[in-house]
GROMACS .gro file of C-alpha atoms in nm:
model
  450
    1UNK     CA    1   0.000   0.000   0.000
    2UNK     CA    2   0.116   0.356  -0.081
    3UNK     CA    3   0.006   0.662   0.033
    4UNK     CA    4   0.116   1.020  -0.056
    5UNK     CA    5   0.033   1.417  -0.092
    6UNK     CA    6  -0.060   1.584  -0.402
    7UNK     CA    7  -0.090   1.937  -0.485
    8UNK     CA    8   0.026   2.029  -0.142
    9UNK     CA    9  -0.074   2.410  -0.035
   10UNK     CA   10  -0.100   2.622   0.308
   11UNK     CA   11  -0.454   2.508   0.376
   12UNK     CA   12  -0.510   2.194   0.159
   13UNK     CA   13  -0.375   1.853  -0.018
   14UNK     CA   14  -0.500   1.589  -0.203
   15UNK     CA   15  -0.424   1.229  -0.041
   16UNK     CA   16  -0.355   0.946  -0.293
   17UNK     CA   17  -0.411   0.599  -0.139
   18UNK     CA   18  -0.323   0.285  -0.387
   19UNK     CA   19  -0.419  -0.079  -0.256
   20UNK     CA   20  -0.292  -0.336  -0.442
   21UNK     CA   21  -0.405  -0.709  -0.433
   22UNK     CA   22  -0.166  -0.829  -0.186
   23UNK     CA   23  -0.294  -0.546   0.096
   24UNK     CA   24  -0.637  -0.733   0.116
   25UNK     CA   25  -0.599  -1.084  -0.067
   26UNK     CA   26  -0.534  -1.282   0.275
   27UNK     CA   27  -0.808  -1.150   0.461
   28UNK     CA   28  -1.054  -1.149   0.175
   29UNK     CA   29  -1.041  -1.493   0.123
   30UNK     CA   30  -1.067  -1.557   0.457
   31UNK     CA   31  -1.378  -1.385   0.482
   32UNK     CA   32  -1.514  -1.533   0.186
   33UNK     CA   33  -1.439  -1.913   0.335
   34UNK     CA   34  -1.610  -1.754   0.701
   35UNK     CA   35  -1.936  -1.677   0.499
   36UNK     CA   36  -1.954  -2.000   0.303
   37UNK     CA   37  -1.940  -2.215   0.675
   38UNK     CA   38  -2.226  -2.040   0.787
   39UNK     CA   39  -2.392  -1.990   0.404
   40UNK     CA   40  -2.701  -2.247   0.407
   41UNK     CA   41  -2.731  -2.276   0.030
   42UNK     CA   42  -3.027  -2.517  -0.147
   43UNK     CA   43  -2.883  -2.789  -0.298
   44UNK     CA   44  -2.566  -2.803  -0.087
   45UNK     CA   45  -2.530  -2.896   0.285
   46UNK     CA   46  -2.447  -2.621   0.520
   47UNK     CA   47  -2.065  -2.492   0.474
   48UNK     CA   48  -2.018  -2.751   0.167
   49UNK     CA   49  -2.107  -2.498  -0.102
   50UNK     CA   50  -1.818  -2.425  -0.361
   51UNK     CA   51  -1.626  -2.135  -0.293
   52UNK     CA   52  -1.678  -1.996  -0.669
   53UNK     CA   53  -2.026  -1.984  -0.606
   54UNK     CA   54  -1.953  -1.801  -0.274
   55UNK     CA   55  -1.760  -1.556  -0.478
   56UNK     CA   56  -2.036  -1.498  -0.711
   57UNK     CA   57  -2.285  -1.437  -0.471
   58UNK     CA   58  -2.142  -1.209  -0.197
   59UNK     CA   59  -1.767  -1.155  -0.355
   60UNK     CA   60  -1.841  -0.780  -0.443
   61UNK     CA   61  -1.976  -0.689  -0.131
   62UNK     CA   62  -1.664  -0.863   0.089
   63UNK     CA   63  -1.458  -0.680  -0.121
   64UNK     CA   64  -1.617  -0.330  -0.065
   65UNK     CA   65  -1.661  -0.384   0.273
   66UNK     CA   66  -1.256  -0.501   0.306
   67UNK     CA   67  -1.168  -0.200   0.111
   68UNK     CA   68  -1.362   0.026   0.290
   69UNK     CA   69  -1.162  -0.098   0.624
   70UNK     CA   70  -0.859  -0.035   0.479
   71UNK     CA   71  -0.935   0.268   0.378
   72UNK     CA   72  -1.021   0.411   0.710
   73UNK     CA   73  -0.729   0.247   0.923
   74UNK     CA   74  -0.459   0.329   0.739
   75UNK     CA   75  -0.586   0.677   0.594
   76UNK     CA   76  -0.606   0.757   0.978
   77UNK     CA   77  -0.315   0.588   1.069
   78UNK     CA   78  -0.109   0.760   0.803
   79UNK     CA   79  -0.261   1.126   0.914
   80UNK     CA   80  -0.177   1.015   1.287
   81UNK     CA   81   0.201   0.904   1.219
   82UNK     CA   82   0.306   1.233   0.983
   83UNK     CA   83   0.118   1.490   1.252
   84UNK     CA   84  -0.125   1.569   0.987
   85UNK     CA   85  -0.394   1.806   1.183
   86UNK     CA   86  -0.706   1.843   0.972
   87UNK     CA   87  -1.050   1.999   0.992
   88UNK     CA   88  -1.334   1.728   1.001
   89UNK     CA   89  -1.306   1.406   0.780
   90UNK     CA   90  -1.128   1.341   0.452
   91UNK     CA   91  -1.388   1.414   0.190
   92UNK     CA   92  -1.378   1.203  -0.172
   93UNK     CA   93  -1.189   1.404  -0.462
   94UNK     CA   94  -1.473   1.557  -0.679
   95UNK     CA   95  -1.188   1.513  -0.952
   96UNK     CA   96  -0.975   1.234  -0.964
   97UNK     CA   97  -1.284   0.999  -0.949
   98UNK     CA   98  -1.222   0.646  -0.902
   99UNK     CA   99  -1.443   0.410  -1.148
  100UNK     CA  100  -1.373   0.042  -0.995
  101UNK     CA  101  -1.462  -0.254  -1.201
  102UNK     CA  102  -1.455  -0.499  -0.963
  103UNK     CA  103  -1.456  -0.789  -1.177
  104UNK     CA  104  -1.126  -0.778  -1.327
  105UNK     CA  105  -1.014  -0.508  -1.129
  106UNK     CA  106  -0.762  -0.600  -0.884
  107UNK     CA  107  -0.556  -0.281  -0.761
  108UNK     CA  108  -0.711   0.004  -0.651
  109UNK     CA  109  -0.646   0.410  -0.610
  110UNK     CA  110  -0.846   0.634  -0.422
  111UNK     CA  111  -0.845   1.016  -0.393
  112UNK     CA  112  -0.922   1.224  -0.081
  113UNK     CA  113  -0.952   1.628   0.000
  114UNK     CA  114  -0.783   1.732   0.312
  115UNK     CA  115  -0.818   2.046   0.507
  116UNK     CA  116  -0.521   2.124   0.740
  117UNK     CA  117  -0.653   2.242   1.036
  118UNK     CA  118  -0.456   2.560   1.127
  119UNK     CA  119  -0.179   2.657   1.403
  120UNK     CA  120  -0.328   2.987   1.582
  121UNK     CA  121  -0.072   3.081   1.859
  122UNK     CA  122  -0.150   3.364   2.132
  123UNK     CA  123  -0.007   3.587   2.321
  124UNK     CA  124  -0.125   3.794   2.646
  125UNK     CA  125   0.061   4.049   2.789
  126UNK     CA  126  -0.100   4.356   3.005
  127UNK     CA  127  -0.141   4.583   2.742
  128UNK     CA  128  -0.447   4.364   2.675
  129UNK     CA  129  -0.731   4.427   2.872
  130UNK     CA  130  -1.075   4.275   2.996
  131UNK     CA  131  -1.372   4.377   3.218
  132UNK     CA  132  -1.487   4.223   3.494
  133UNK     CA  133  -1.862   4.361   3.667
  134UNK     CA  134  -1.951   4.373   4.017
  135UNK     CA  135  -2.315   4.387   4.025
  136UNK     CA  136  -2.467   4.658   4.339
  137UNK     CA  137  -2.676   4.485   4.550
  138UNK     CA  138  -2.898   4.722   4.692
  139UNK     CA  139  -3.178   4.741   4.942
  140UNK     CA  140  -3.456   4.723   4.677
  141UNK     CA  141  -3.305   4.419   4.531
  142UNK     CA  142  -3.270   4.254   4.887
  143UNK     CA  143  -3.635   4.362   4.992
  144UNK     CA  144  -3.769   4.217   4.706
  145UNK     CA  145  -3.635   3.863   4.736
  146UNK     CA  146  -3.724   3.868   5.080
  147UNK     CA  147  -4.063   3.906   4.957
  148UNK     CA  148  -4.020   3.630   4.730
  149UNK     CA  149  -3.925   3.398   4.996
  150UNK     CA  150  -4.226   3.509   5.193
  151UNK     CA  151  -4.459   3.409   4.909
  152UNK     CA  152  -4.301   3.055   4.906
  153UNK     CA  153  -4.317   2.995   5.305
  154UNK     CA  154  -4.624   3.130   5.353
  155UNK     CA  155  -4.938   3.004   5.424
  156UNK     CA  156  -5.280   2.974   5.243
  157UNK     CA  157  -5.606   2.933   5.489
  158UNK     CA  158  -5.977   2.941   5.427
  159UNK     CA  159  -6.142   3.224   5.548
  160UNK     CA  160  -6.515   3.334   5.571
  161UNK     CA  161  -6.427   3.716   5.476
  162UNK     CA  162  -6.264   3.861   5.175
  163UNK     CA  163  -5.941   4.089   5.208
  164UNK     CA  164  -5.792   4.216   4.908
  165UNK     CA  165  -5.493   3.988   4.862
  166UNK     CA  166  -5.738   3.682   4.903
  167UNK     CA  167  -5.781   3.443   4.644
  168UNK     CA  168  -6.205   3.417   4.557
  169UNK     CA  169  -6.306   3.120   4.378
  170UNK     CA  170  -6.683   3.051   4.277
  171UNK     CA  171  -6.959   3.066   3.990
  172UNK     CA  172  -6.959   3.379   3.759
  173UNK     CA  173  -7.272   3.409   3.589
  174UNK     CA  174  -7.404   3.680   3.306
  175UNK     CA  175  -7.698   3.859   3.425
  176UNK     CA  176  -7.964   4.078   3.201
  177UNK     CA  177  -8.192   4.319   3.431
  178UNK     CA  178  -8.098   4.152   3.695
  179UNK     CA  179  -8.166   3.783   3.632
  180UNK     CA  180  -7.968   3.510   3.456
  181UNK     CA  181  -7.948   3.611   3.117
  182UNK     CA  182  -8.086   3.316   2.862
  183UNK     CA  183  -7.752   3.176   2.681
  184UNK     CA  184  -7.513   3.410   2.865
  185UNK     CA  185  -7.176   3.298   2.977
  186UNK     CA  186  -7.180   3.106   3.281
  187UNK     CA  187  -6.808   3.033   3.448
  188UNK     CA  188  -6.811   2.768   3.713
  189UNK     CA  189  -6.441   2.808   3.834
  190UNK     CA  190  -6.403   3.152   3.835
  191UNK     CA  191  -6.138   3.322   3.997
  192UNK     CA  192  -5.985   3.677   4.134
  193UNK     CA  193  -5.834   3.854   4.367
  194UNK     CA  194  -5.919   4.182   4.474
  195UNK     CA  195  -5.638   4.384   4.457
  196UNK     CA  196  -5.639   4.306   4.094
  197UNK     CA  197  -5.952   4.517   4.024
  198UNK     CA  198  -5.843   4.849   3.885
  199UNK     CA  199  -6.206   5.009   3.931
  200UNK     CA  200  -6.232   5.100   4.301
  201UNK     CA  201  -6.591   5.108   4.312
  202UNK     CA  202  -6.573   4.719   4.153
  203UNK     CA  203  -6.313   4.629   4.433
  204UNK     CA  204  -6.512   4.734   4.742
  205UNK     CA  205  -6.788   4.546   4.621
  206UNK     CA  206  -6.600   4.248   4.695
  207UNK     CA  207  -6.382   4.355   5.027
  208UNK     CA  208  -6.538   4.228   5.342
  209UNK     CA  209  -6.760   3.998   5.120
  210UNK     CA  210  -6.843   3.658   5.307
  211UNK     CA  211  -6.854   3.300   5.160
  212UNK     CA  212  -7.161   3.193   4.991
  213UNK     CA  213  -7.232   3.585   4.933
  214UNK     CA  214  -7.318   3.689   4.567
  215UNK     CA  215  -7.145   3.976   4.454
  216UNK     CA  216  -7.304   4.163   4.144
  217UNK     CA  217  -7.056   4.370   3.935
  218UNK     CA  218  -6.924   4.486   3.574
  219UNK     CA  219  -6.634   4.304   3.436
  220UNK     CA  220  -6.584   4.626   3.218
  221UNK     CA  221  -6.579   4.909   3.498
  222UNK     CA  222  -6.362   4.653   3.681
  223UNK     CA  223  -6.119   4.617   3.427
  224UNK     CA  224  -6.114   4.938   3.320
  225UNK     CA  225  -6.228   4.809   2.963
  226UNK     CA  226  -5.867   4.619   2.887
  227UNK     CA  227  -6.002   4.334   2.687
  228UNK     CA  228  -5.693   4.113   2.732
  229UNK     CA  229  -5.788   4.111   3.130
  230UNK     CA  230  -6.168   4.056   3.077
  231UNK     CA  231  -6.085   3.754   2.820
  232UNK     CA  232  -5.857   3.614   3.078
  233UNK     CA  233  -6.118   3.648   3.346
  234UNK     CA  234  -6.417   3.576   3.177
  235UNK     CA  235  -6.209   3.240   2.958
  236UNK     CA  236  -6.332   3.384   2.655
  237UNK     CA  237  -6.155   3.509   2.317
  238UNK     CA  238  -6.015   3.969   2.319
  239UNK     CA  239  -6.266   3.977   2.057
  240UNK     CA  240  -6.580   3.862   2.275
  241UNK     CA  241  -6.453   4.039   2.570
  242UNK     CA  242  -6.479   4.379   2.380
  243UNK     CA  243  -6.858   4.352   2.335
  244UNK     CA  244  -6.897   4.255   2.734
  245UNK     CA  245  -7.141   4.511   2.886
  246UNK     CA  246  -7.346   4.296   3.101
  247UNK     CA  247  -7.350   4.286   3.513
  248UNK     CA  248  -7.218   3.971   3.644
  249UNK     CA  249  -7.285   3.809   3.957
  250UNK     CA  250  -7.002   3.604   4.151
  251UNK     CA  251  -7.122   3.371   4.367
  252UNK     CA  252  -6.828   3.316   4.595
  253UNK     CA  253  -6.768   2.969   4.725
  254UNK     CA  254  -6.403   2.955   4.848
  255UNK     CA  255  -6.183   3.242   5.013
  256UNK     CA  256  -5.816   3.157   5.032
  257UNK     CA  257  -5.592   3.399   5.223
  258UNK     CA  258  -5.237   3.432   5.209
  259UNK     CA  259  -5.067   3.471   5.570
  260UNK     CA  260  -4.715   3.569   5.534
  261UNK     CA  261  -4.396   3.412   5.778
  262UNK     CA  262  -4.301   3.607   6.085
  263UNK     CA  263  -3.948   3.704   6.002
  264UNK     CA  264  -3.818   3.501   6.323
  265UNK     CA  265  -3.502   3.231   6.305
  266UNK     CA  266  -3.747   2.946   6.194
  267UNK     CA  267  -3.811   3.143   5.876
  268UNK     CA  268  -3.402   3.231   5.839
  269UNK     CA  269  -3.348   2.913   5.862
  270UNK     CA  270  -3.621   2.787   5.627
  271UNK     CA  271  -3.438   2.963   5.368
  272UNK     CA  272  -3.093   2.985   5.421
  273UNK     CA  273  -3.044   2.680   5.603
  274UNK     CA  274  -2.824   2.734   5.846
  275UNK     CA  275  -2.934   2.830   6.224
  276UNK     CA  276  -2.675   3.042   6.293
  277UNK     CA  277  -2.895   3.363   6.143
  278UNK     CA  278  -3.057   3.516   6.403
  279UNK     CA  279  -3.109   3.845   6.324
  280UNK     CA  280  -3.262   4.042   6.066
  281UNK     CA  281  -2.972   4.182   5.975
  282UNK     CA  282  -2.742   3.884   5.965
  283UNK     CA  283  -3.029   3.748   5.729
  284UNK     CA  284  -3.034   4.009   5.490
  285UNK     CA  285  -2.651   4.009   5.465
  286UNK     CA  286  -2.721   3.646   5.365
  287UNK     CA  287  -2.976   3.713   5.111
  288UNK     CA  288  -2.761   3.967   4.968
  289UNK     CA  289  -2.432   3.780   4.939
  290UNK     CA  290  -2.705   3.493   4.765
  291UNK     CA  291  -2.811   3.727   4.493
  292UNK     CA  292  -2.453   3.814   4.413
  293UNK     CA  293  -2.372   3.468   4.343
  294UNK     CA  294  -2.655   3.464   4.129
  295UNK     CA  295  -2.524   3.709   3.916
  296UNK     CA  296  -2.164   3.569   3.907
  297UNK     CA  297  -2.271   3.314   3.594
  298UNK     CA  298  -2.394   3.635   3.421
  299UNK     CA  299  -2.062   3.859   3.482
  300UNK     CA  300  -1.873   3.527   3.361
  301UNK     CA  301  -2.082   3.529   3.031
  302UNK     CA  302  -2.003   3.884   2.949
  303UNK     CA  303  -1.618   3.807   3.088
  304UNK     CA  304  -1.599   3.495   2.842
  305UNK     CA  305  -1.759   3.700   2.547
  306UNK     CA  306  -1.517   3.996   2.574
  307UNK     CA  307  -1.218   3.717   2.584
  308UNK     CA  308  -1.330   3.565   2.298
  309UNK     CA  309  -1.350   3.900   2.123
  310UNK     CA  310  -0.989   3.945   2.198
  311UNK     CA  311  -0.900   3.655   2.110
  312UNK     CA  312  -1.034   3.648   1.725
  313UNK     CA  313  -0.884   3.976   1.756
  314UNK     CA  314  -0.499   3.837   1.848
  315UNK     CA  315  -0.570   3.546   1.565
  316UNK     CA  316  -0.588   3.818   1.304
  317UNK     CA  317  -0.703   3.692   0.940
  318UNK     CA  318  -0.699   3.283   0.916
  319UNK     CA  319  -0.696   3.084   0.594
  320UNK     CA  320  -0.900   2.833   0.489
  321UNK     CA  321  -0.995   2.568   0.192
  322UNK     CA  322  -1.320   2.757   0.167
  323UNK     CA  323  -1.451   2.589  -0.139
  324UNK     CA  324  -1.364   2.201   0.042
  325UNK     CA  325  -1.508   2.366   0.380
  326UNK     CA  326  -1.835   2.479   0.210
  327UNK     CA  327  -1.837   2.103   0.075
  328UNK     CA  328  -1.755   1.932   0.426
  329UNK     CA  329  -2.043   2.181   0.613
  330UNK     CA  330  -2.290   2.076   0.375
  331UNK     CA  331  -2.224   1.684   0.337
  332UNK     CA  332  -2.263   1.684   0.771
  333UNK     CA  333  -2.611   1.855   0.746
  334UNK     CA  334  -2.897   1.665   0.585
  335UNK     CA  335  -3.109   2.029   0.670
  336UNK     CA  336  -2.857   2.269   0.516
  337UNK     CA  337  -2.860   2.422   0.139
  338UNK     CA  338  -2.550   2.552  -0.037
  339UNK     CA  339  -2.719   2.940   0.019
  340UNK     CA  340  -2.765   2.845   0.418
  341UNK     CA  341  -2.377   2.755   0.420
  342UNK     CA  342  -2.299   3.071   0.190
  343UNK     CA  343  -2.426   3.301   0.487
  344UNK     CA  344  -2.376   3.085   0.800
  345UNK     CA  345  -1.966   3.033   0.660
  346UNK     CA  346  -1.848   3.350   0.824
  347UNK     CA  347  -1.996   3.224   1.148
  348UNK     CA  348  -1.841   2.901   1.132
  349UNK     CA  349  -1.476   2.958   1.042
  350UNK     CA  350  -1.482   3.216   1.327
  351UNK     CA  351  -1.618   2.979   1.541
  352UNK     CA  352  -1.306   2.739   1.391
  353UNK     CA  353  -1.061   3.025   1.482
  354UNK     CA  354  -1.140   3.026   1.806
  355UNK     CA  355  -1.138   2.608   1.851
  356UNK     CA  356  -0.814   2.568   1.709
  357UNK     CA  357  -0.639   2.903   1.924
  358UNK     CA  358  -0.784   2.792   2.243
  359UNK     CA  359  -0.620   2.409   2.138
  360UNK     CA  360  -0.310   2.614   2.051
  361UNK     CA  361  -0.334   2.830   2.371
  362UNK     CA  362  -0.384   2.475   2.629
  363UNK     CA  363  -0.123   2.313   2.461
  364UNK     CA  364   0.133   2.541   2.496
  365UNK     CA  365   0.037   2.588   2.838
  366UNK     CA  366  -0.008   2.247   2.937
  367UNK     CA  367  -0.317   2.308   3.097
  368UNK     CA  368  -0.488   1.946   3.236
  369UNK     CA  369  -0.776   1.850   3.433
  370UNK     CA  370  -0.771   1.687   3.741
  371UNK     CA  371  -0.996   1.529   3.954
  372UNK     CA  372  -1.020   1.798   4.171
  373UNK     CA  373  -1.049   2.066   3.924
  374UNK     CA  374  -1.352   1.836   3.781
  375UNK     CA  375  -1.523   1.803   4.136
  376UNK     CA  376  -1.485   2.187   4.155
  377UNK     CA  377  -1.648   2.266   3.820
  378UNK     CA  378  -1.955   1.996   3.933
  379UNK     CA  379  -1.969   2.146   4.254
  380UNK     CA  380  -2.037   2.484   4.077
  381UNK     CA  381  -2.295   2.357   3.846
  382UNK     CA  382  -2.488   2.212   4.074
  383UNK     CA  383  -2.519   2.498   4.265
  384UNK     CA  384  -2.611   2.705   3.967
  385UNK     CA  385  -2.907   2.446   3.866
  386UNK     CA  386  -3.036   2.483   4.239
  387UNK     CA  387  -3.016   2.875   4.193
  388UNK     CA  388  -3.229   2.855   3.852
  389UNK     CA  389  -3.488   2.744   4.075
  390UNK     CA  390  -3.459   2.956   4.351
  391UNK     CA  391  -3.263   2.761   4.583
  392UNK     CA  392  -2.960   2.968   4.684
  393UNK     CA  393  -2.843   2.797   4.935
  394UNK     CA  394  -2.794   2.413   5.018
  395UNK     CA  395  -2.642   2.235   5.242
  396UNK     CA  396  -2.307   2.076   5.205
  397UNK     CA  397  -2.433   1.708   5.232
  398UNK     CA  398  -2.749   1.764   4.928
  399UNK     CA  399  -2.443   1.932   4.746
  400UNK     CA  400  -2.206   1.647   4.779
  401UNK     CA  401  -2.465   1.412   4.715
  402UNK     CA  402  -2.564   1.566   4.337
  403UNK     CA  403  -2.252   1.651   4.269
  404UNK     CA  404  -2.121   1.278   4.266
  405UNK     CA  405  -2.430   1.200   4.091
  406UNK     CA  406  -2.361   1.425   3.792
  407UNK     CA  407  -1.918   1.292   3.845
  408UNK     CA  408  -2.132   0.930   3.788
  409UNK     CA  409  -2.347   1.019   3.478
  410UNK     CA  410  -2.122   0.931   3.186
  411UNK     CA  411  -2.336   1.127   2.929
  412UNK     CA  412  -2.250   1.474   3.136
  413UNK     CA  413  -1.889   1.369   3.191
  414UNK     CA  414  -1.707   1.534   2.840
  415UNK     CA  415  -1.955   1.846   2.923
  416UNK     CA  416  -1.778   1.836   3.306
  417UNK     CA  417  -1.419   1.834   3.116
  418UNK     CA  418  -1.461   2.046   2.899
  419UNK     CA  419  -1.616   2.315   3.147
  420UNK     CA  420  -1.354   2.270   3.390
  421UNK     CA  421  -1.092   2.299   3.107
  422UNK     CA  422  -1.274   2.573   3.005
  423UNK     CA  423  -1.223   2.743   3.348
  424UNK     CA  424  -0.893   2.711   3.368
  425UNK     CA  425  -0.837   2.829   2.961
  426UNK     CA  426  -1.030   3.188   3.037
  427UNK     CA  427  -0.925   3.160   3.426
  428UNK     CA  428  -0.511   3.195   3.295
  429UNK     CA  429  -0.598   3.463   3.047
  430UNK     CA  430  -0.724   3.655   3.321
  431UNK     CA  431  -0.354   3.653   3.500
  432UNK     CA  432  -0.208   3.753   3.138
  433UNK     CA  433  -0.391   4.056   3.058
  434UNK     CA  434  -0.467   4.372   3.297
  435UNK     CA  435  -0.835   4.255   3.478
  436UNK     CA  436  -1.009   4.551   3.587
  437UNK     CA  437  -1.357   4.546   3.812
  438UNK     CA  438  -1.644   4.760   3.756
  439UNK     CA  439  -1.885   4.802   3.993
  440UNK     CA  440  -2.267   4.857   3.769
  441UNK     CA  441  -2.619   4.871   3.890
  442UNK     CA  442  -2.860   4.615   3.816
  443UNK     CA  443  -3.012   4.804   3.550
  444UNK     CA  444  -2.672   4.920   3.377
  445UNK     CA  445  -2.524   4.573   3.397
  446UNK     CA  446  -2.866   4.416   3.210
  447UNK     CA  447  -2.824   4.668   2.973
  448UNK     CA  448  -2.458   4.514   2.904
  449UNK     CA  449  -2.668   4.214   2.750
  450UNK     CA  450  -2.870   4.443   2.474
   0.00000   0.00000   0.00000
């Protein structure tokens, strides 16, 4: 077997493979002889039929199949021995096309395109520079988790009297002078609250209400004639809800009210979990150190989207076989069109650019992984999953616990890697370039994301 470059260039080659006769003879035939022992053929007992007619039957097809294998060990093995980085998969030589006759035909050439993948070195120093944001935590921002917290420890009784943060559940039905109007709309789970009534004259109808009372009112005057809020109330289409003039009467058969927590240590510890917050102070402290970790993910994003910036800025212009690219995107995508690759291309040799200079940047760095590192980097994305759903806080034995569950679950474990490699690629930039820390608002620092 012989394999060799043709029409070598900066960003491309063509890779000739020839397989001769003697590269697959031996274990050709021996698949052929494998087939015919288990081949039950009519007229022959099982394994006795003659090999020519094993030839003719499946010959072709052992020989694609051995030719194939060949093909893909030693074209890999030859890239792998002669440090030949490329970009994707060898693709078939839209020129030198290979027309096998595999009758007579016993040596074979082959033709592949090759994209070298390229060698982006960079270079830090502290004349390059990155952001990194503080967010403010202020008092509004503290208050209103606090008041978050107290909607999800609180708790719901039935009452016999209607306040305006209760909940009133009952029968809503359409009334014309007074009386049930014929075909009218009729709601048997009807709900609202009070305090959602924008027509105070509306509201007080319903504030110090008692169960089983049956309040008669206009959805309109309520509602101050916003169709979107009457449709929602009323479960009927905007359209409908414009034409609503009628009275209704609400027949109120459940009152829920909302009790909030006493702000005592049972409720700090509730939501903090620890029982070492006593005071109200010490709490809030808590809460407000909690929503600055919250925030940390977000100042990373913006830290790891400037970094890139500078990094496709360091990499300067990049080469590329755009033509065999175009061809490689488009044969890996059964969705994609030659016009979706056109426009998507600048996008994706960018996105190349900065693959193959972070590769660059770790390997001349020798940045590695350990365990630790990876038990660190689980560690934090647990804790970030728990945050997405408002748990700020956990304690250290639930955190172990899903941690080694997520160490355990082989699908997340190149995700794990990669994120703590990742951590350590941006977390060394950092020390190269000049970090400065801006301290922003809540407000300004969203408006870093528009």
């Amino acid at each position: 077997m012989n394999i060799s470059l043709l029409n070598n260039d900066t960003v491309s080659s063509i890779v000739k493979m020839e397989i001769e006769k003697n590269d697959y003879a031996e274990t050709y035939d021996k698949n052929l002889r494998q087939y015919r022992q288990q081949a039950n053929i009519p007229g022959f007992r099982k394994g006795m039929a003659p090999l020519g007619l094993i030839k003719k039957m499946v010959g072709k097809t052992v020989l694609v199949d051995e030719l194939n294998k060949l093909i893909v060990e030693n074209l890999n093995k030859y890239l792998k021995d002669n440090d030949i980085r490329i970009i994707g998969e060898p693709m078939p030589n839209e020129t030198e096309r290979v027309d096998m006759d595999l009758d007579v035909q016993e040596n074979f050439t082959f033709y592949f395109d090759i994209a070298f993948a390229p060698v982006i070195p960079l270079k830090f120093t502290k004349r390059d520079k990155l952001d990194r944001y503080e967010i403010i935590i202020d008092d509004e921002m503290v208050d209103d988790q606090i008041e978050s917290y107290k909607k999800s420890y609180g708790t719901y009784d039935k009452v016999e009297t209607v306040t305006p943060e209760d909940m009133v559940k009952g029968i809503v039905t359409e009334l014309a002078d007074g009386q049930p109007k014929e075909g009218g709309i009729v709601l048997e789970e009807a709900i609202l609250m009070p305090s959602y009534i924008k027509g105070k004259r509306e509201q007080a109808k319903f504030l110090k209400a008692k169960l089983y009372d049956k309040v008669v009112f206009n959805p309109q005057k309520a509602y101050k004639n916003e169709p979107v809020e009457i449709a929602s109330f009323l479960k009927i289409d905007k359209e409908a809800a414009k034409a609503i003039t009628s009275d209704f009467q609400f027949e109120i058969n459940e009152i829920t009210h909302y009790q909030e927590p006493e702000m005592n240590k049972e409720f700090f510890q509730a939501v903090v979990g620890k029982d070492s917050i006593e005071t109200i102070e010490d709490f809030r402290e808590q809460i407000r150190a909690s929503i600055k970790d919250t925030y940390v993910q977000q100042s990373d994003y913006l830290f790891i989207k400037d970094a890139r910036a500078l990094i496709l800025k360091k990499a300067g212009k990049v080469e590329f076989a755009d033509a065999l690219l175009k061809r490689m995107f488009l044969s890996t995508s059964s969705e994609s069109t030659p016009e979706k690759i056109e426009a998507d291309y600048p996008s994706m040799t960018e996105e190349l650019i900065y693959l193959y200079s972070r590769e660059k940047f770790i390997a001349d760095n020798e940045i590695k992984v350990d365990d630790k590192d990876l038990e660190e980097y689980a560690r934090k994305v647990t804790k970030s999953q728990f945050a997405q759903y408002g748990m700020m806080t956990m304690s250290d034995e639930l955190l172990d616990r899903y941690t080694k569950n997520m160490l355990q679950n082989k699908e997340m474990l190149d995700k794990l890697i990669n994120g703590a490699l990742d951590d350590k690629f941006f977390g060394l930039i950092s020390e190269k370039v000049k970090m400065e820390t801006k301290e922003v608002t809540r407000e300004e620092f969203e408006k870093l994301f528009t």
